[in-house]
Short mmCIF file of C-alpha atoms in Angstrom, two decimals:
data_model
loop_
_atom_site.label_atom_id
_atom_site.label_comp_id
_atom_site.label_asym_id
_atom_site.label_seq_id
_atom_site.Cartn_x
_atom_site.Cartn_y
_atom_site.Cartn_z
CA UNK A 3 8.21 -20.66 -3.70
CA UNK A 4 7.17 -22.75 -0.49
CA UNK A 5 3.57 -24.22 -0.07
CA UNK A 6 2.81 -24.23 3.30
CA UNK A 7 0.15 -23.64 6.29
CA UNK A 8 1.66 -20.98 8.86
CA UNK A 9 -0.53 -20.49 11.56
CA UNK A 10 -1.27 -16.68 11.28
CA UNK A 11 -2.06 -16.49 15.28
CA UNK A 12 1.67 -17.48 16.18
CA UNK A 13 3.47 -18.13 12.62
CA UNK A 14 4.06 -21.37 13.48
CA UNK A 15 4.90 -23.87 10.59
CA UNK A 16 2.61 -26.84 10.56
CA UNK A 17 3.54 -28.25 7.07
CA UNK A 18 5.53 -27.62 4.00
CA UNK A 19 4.05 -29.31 0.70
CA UNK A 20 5.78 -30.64 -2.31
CA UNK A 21 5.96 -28.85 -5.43
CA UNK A 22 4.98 -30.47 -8.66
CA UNK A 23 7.45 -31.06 -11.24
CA UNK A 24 7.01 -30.36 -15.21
CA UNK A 25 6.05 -33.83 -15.72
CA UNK A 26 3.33 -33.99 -13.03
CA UNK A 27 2.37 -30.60 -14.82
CA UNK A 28 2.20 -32.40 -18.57
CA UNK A 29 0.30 -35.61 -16.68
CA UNK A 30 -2.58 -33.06 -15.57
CA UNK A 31 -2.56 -31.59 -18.56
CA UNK A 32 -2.93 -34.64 -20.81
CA UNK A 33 -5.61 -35.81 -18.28
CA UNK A 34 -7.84 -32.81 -18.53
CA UNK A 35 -7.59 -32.17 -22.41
CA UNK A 36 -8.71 -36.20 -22.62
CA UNK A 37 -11.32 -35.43 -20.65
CA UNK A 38 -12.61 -32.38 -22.69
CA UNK A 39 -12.35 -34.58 -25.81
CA UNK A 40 -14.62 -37.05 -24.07
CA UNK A 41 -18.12 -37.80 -23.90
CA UNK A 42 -17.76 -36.65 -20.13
CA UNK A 43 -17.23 -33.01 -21.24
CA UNK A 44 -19.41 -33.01 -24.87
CA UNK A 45 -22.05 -35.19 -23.78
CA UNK A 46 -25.43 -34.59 -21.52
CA UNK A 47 -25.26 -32.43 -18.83
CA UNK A 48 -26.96 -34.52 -16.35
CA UNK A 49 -23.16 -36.82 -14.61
CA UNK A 50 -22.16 -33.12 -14.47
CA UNK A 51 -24.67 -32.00 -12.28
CA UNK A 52 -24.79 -34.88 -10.51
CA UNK A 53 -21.02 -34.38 -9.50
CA UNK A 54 -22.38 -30.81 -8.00
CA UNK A 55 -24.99 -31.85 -5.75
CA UNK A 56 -22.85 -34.94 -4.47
CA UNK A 57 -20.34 -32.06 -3.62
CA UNK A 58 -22.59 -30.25 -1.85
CA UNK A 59 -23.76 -32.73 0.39
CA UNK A 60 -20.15 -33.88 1.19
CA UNK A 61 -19.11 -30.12 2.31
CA UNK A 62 -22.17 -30.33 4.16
CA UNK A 63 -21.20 -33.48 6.18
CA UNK A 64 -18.02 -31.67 6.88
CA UNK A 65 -18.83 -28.25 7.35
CA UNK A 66 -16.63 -27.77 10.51
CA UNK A 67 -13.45 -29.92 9.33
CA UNK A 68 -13.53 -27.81 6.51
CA UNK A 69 -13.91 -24.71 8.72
CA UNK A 70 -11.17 -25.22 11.07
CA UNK A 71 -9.06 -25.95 7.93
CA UNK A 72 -9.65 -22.10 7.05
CA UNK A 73 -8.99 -21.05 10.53
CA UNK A 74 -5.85 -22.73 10.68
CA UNK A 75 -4.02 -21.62 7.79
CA UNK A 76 -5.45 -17.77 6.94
CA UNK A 77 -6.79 -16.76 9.97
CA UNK A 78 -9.92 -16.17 9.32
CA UNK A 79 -13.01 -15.89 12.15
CA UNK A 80 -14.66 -19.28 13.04
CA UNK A 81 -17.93 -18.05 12.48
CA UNK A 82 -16.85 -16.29 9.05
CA UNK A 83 -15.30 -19.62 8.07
CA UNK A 84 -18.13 -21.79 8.37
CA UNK A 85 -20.15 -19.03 6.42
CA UNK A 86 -17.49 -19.51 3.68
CA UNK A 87 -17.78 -23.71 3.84
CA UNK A 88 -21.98 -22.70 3.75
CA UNK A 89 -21.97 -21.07 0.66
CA UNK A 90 -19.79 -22.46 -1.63
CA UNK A 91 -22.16 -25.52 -0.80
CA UNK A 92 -25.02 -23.48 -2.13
CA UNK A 93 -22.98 -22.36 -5.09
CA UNK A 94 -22.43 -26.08 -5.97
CA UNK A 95 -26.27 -26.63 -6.03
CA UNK A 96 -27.12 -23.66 -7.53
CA UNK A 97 -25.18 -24.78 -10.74
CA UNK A 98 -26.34 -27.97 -10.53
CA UNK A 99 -29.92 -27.21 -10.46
CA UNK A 100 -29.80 -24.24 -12.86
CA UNK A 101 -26.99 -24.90 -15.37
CA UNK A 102 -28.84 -27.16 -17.86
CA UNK A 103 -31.14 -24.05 -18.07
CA UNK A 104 -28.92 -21.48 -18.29
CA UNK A 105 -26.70 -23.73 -21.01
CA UNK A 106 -29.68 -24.63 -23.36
CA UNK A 107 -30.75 -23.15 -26.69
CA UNK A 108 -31.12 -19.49 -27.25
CA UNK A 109 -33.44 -19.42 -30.42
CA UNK A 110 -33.05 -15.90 -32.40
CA UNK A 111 -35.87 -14.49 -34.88
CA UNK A 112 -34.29 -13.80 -38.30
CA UNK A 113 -35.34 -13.79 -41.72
CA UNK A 114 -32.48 -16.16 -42.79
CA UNK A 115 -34.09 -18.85 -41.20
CA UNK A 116 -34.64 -20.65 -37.97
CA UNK A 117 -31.14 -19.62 -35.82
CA UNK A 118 -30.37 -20.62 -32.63
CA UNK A 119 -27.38 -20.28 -30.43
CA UNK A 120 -25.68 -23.22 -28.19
CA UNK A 121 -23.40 -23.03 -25.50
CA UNK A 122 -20.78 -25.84 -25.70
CA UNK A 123 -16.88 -26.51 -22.94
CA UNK A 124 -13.88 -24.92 -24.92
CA UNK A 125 -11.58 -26.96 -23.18
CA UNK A 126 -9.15 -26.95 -20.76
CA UNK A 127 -8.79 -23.87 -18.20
CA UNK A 128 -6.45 -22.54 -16.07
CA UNK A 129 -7.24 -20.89 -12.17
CA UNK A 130 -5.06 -18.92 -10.50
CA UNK A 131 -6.88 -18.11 -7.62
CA UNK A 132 -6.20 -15.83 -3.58
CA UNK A 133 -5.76 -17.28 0.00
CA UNK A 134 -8.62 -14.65 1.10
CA UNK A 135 -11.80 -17.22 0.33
CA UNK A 136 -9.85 -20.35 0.18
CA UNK A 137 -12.90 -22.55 -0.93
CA UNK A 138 -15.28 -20.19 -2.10
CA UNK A 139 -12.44 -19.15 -5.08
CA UNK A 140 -12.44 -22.61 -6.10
CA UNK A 141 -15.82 -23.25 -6.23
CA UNK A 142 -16.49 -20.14 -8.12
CA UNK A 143 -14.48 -21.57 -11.05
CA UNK A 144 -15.20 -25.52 -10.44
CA UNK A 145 -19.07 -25.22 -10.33
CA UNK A 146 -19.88 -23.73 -13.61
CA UNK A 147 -17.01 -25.20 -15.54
CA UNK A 148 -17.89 -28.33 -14.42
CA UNK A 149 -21.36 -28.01 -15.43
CA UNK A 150 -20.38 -26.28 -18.57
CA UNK A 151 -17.94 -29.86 -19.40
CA UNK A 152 -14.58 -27.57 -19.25
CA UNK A 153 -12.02 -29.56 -16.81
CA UNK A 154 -9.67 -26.96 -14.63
CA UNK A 155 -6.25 -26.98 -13.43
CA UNK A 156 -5.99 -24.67 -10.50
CA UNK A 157 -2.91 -23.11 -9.03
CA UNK A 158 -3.98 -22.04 -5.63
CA UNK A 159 -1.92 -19.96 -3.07
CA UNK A 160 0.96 -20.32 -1.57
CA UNK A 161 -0.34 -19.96 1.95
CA UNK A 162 -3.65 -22.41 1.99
CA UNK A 163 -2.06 -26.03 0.57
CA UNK A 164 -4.59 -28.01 2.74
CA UNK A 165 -8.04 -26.35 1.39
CA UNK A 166 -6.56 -26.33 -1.78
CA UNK A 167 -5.69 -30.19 -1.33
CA UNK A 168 -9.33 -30.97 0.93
CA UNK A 169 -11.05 -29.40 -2.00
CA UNK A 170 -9.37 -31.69 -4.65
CA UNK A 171 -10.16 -34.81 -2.51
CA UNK A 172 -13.91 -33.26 -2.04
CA UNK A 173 -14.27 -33.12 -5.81
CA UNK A 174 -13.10 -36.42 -6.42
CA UNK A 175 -14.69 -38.01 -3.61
CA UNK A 176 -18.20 -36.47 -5.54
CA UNK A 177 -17.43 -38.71 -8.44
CA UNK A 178 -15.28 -35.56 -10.95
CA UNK A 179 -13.54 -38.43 -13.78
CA UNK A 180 -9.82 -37.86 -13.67
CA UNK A 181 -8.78 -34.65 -15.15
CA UNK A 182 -11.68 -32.73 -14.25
CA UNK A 183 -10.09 -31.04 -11.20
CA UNK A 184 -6.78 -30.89 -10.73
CA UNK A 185 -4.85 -28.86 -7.83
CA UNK A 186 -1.07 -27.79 -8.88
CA UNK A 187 1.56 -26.58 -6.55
CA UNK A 188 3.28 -24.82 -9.34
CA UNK A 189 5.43 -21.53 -9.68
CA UNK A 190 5.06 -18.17 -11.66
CA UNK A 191 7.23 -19.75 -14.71
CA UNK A 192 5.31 -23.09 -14.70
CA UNK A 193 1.79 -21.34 -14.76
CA UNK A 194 2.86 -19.15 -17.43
CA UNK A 195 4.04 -22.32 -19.92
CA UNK A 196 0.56 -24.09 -18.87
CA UNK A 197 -1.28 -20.63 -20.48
CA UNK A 198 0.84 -20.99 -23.61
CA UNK A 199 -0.03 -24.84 -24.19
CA UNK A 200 -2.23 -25.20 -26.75
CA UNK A 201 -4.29 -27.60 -25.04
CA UNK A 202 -5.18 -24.36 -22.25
CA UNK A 203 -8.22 -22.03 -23.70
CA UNK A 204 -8.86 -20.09 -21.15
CA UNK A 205 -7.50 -18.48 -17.44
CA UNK A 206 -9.46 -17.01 -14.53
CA UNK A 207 -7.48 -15.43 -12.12
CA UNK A 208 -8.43 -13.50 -8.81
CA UNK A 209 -5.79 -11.67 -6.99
CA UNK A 210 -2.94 -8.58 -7.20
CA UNK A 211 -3.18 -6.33 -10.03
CA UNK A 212 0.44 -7.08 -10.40
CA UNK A 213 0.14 -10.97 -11.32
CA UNK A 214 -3.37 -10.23 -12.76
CA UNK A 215 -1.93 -8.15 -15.56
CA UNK A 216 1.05 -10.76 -15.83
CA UNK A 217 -1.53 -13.72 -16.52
CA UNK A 218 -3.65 -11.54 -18.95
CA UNK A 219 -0.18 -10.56 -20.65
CA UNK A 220 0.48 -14.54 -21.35
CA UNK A 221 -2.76 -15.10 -22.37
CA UNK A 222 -3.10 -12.42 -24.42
CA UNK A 223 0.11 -13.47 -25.86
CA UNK A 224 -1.64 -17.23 -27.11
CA UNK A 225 -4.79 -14.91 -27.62
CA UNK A 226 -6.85 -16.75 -24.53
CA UNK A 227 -9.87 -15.94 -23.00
CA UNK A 228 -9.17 -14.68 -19.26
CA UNK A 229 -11.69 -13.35 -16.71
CA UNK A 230 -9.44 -11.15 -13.77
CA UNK A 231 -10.62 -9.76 -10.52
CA UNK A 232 -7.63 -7.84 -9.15
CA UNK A 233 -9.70 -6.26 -6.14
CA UNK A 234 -10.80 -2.75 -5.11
CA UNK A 235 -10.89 0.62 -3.10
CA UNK A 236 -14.34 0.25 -2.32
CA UNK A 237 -16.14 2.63 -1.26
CA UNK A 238 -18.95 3.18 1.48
CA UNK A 239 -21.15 6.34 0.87
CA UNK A 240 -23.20 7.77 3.95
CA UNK A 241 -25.85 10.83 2.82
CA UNK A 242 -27.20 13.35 5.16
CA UNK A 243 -30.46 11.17 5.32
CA UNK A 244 -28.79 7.77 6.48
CA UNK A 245 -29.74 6.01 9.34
CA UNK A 246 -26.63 6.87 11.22
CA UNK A 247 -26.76 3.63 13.77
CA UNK A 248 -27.14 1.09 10.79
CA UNK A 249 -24.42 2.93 8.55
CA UNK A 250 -21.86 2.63 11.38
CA UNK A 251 -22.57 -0.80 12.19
CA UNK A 252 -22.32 -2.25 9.07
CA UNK A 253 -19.20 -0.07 8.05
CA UNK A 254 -17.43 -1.57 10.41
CA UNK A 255 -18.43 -5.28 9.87
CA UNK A 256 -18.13 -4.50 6.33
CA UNK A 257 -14.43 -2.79 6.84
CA UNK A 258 -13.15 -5.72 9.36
CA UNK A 259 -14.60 -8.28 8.03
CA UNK A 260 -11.75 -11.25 7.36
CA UNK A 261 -9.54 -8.65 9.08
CA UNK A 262 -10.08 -6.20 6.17
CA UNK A 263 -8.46 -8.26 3.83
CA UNK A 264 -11.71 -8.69 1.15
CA UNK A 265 -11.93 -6.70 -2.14
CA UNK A 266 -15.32 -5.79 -1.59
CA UNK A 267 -14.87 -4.60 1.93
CA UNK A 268 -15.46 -0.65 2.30
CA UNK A 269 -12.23 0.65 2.38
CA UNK A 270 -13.09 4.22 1.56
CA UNK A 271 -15.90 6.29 4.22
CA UNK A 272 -17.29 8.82 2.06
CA UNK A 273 -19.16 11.20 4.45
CA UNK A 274 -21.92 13.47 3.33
CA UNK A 275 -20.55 16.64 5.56
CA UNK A 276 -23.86 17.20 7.43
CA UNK A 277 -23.73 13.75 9.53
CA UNK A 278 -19.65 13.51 8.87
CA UNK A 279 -18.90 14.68 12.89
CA UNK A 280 -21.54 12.02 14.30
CA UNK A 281 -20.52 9.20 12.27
CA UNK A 282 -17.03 9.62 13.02
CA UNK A 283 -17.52 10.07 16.47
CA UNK A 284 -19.88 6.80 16.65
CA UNK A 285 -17.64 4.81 14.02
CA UNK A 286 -14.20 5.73 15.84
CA UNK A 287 -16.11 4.34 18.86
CA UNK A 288 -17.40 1.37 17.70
CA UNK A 289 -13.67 0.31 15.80
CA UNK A 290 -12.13 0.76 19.36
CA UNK A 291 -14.12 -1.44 21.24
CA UNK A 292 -13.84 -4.44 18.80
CA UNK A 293 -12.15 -7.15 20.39
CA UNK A 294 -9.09 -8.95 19.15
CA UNK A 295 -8.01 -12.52 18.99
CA UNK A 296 -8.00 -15.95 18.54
CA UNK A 297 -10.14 -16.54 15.12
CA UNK A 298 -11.55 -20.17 17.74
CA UNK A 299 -12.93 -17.70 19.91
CA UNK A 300 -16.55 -17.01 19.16
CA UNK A 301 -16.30 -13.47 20.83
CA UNK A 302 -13.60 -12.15 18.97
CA UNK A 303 -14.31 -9.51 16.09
CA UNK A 304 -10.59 -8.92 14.60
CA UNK A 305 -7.98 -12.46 13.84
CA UNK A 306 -4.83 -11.88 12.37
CA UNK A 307 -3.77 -10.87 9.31
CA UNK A 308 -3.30 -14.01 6.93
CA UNK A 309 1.07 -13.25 7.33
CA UNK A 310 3.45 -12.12 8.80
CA UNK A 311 4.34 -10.36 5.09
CA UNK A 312 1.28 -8.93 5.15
CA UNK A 313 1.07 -7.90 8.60
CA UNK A 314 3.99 -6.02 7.64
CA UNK A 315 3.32 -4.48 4.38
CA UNK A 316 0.13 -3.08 5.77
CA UNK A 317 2.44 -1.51 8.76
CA UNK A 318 4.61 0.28 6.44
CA UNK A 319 1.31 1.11 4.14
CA UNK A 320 0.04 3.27 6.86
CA UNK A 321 3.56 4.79 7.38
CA UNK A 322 3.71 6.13 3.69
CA UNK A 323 0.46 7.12 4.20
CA UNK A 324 1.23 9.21 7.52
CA UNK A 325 4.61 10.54 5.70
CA UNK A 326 2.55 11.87 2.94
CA UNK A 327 0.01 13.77 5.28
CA UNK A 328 -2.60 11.50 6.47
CA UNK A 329 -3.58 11.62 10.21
CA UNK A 330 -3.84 8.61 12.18
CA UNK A 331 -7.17 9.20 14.48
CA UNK A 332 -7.08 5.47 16.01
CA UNK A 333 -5.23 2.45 15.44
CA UNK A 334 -2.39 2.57 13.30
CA UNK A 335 0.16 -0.21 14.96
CA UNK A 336 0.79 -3.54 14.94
CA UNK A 337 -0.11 -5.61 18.02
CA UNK A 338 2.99 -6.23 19.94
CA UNK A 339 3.11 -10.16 21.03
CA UNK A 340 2.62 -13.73 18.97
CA UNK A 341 0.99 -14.11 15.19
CA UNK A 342 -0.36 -11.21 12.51
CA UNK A 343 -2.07 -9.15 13.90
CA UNK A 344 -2.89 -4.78 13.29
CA UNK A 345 -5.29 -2.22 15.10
CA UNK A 346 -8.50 -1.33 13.75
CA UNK A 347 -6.91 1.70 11.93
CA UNK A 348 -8.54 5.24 10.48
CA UNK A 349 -6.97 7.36 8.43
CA UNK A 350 -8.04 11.18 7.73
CA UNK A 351 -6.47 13.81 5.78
CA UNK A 352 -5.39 12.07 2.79
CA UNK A 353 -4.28 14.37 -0.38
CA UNK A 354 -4.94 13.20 -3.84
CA UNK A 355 -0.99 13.43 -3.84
CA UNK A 356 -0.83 11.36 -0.90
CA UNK A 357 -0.33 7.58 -2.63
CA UNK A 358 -2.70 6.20 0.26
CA UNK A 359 -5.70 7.98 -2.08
CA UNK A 360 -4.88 5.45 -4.72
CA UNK A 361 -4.03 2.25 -2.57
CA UNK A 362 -6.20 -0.40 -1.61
CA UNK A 363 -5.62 -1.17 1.73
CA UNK A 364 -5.91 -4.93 2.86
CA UNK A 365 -6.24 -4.98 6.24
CA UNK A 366 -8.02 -2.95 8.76
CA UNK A 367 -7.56 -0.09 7.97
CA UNK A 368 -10.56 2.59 7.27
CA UNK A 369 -10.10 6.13 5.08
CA UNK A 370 -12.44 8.96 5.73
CA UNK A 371 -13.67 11.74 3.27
CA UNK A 372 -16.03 14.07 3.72
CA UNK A 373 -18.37 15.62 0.71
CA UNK A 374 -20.68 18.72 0.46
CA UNK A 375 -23.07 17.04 -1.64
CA UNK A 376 -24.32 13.83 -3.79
CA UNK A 377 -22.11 15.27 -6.90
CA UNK A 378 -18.59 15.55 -4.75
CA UNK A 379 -19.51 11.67 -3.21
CA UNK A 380 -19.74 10.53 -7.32
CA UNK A 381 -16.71 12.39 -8.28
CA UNK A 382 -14.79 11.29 -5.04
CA UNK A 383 -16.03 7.93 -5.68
CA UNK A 384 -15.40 7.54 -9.44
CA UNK A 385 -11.59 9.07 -8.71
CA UNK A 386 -9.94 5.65 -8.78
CA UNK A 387 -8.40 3.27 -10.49
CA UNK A 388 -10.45 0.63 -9.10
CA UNK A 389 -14.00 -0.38 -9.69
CA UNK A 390 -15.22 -3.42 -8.01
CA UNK A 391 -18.12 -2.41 -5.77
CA UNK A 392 -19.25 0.04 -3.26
CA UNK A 393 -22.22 0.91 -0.81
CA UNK A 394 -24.76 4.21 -0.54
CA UNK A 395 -26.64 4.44 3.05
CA UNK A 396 -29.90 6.99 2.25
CA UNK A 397 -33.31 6.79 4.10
CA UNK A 398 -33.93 7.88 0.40
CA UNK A 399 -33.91 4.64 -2.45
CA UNK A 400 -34.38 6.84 -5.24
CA UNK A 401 -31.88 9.23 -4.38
CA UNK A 402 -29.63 6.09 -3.60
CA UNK A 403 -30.70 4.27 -7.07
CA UNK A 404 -29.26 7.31 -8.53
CA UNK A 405 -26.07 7.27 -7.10
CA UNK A 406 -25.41 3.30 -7.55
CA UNK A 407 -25.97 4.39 -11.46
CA UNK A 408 -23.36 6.86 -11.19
CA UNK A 409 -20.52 5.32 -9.53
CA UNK A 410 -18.20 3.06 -11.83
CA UNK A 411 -18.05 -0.04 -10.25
CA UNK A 412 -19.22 -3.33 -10.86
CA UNK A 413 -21.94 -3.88 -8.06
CA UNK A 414 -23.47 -1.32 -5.85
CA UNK A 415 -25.01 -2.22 -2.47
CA UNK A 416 -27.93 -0.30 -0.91
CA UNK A 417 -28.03 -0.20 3.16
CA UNK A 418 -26.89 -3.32 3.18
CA UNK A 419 -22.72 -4.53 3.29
CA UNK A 420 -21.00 -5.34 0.08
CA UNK A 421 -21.59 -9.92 -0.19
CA UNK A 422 -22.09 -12.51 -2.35
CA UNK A 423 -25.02 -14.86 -3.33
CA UNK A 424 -25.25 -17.56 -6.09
CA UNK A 425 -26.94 -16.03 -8.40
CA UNK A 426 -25.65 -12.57 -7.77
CA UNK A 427 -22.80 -12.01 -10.67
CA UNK A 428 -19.47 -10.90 -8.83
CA UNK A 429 -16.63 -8.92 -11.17
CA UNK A 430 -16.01 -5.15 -11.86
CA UNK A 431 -14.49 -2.60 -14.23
CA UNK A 432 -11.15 -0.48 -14.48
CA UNK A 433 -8.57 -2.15 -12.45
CA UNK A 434 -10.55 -4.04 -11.17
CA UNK A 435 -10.25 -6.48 -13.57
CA UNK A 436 -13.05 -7.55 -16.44
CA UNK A 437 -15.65 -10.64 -16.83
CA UNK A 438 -17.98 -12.01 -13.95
CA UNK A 439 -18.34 -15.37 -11.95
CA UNK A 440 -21.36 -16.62 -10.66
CA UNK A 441 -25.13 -16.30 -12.00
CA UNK A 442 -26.16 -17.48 -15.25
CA UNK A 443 -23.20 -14.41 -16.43
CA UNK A 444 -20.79 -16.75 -14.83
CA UNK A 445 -21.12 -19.91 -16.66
CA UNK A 446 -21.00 -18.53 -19.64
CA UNK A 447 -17.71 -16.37 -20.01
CA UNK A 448 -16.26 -20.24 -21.02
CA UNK A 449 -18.15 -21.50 -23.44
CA UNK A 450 -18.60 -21.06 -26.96
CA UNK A 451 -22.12 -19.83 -27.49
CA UNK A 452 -22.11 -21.03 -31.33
CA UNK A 453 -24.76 -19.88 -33.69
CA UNK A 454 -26.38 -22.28 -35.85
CA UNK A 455 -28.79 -21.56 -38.58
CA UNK A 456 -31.14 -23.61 -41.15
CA UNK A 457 -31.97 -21.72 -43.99
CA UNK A 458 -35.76 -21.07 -44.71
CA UNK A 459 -36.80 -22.64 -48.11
#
């Protein structure tokens, strides 16, 4: 297991980065459980804090360093990039200007006495965290954490060494004490002996629901807390009352956004079958006139896919797909010449036998369904193992409302594309994975919110 940045647009290598040994592993960990036993961790709240907005205003300073960074080694769009540097900024505020309120006192009315609850660090925890969102993963785990006094040691990617690295000097630079972040270039066996040290409370992981279940095996094992978010197979609901333009426009920003490789992206079109044959037509029309290209270039709507591996596995994706019935209406290839890159791609015709109907597809690749009513788009919807988010486009909010309460995922989006905000909570439900990040929810899935109670005389 290599660390190291491949330009996606040619598969270049640019640098390979060390591994870290056992004992660099035992060093961190030593670090970080000192700091959770100090008065850094169980003390005030206010250093903490401080650390966050410091942060902030760093990334800030180098907003397009740290977006070229992303470019560079996942391929992602310049413009998307920058968005990504923007709001893990904001995420790093929002903790630091909201966590001593979200952290303090719950009081509870009981005729025992006068009962409160307190939220207090459990120690040291573990990230294991995607190349997708190269920053905004980390911050989703460093912000509250920090706040909350619990130090992290994060295992990042294989494929995005120098954010992971730029991050850990960001964090430092802020003022973080030794221990309280710590980036490790570690493999599958070393990440499962750091969940089974004692000193390790807790793992948050984002990524395959192959490794996810792995890490929630080990920590199940040592009976730790984990949070997962294994992604989705999202899906994107148009009614016969939709404002057709709007739906087709942002499905296809929401299905090619970082070259269809986010878990929240629509992946699956479900059509009411009244407006089915005009949103295809306008849909199939607007994915074949997006431009692709170099991620630099302003202009261009579709970079690379983040390998060559998964360039490839998305390629022979669509192939089972095709061998198991589904009909290719646009796309479907590879684009011949340098770097990662695959056709916007839609798919039609796929069986419930057909293993595409299961699959989430990471790349740009769209599925279409069509529905005779609001009951068939629930069922169709609610037929997967998945259950991270989705989107319903209706002129009609109640009629939407009613269908967000229906569908089993873990956020619901209204004519608007699946995102992310601060104090929006972020997780979902099935295989999707269990426990959210961000909001007030966020801080608290690490913490030990301990009752204490004075009995009444």
């Amino acid at each position: 297991m290599k660390y190291q940045t491949i330009d996606p647009t040619n598969n270049k290598l640019i640098k390979t980065y060390q591994n870290h040994d056992d004992a660099f592993v035992e060093s961190s960990l030593a670090a970080a459980h000192a700091l959770y036993k100090s008065e850094w961790s169980k003390g005030p709240i206010q250093p903490r804090v401080k650390v966050l907005e410091k942060l902030a205003d760093l990334i800030d300073a180098r907003k397009e360093e740290l977006a070229q960074i992303v470019v560079q080694e996942m391929g992602k769009l310049i413009g998307d990039a920058r968005d990504e540097v923007w709001i893990i900024a904001e995420i790093a505020r929002y903790y630091a200007r909201n966590a001593e309120k979200f952290l303090a006192p719950v009081k509870h009315e009981s005729s025992l006495g006068e009962a409160w609850t307190e939220h207090h660090p459990i120690g040291v925890i573990l990230a294991v965290e995607p190349w997708n969102f190269p920053y905004y993963q980390l911050m989703r785990v460093l912000a509250p954490n920090l706040a909350a006094g619990n130090p992290v040691l994060a295992k990042h990617a294989i494929s995005v060494p120098h954010c992971a690295t730029i991050f850990e000097q960001l964090v430092n630079e802020a003022g973080a004490p030794k221990g309280a972040w710590t980036n490790l270039f570690v493999d599958a066996e070393q990440v499962a002996n750091i969940i089974a040290d004692d000193r390790v409370q807790g793992a948050a992981f984002t990524g395959s629901e192959r490794a996810g279940a792995a890490i929630a095996a080990q920590a199940g094992k040592y009976l730790k807390k984990t949070t997962l978010e294994m992604g989705g197979n999202d899906v994107f609901v148009v009614l016969d009352d939709a404002d057709l333009e709007k739906a087709v426009e942002i499905g296809v920003f929401s299905r090619l956004h970082i070259s269809g490789q986010e878990c929240i992206s629509a992946k699956r079109f479900v059509l009411h079958e009244k407006i089915a044959d005009q949103f295809i037509e306008k849909f199939t029309a607007a994915m074949a006139d997006v431009k692709i290209g170099d991620p630099l270039d302003e202009s261009t709507k579709l970079g690379p896919l983040s390998s060559a591996q998964a360039r490839d596995n998305l390629a022979q994706q669509v192939k089972r797909a095709v061998d198991n019935g589904a009909q290719i209406t646009l796309g479907g290839n590879v684009v011949e010449g340098p770097g990662n890159y695959f056709e916007p791609t839609i798919l039609r015709n796929i069986s419930r036998e057909n293993p595409a109907y299961w699959e989430e597809f990471f790349g740009p690749v769209a599925q279409i369904y069509v529905v005779k009513d609001d009951d068939a788009a629930v069922e169709l919807a609610n037929d997967s193992r998945f259950g991270l988010a989705g989107v319903v486009f209706s002129s009609n909010i109640e009629r939407a409302k009613s269908l967000a309460s229906r569908i089993e995922t873990g956020a619901i989006w209204i004519n608007t594309f699946a995102s992310t905000a601060p104090e929006l909570p972020f997780g979902g439900v099935k295989r999707s994975g269990y426990g959210r990040e961000l909001s007030e929810l966020g801080i608290k899935e690490f913490v030990n919110q301990k009752l204490v109670l004075v009995k009444r005389d």
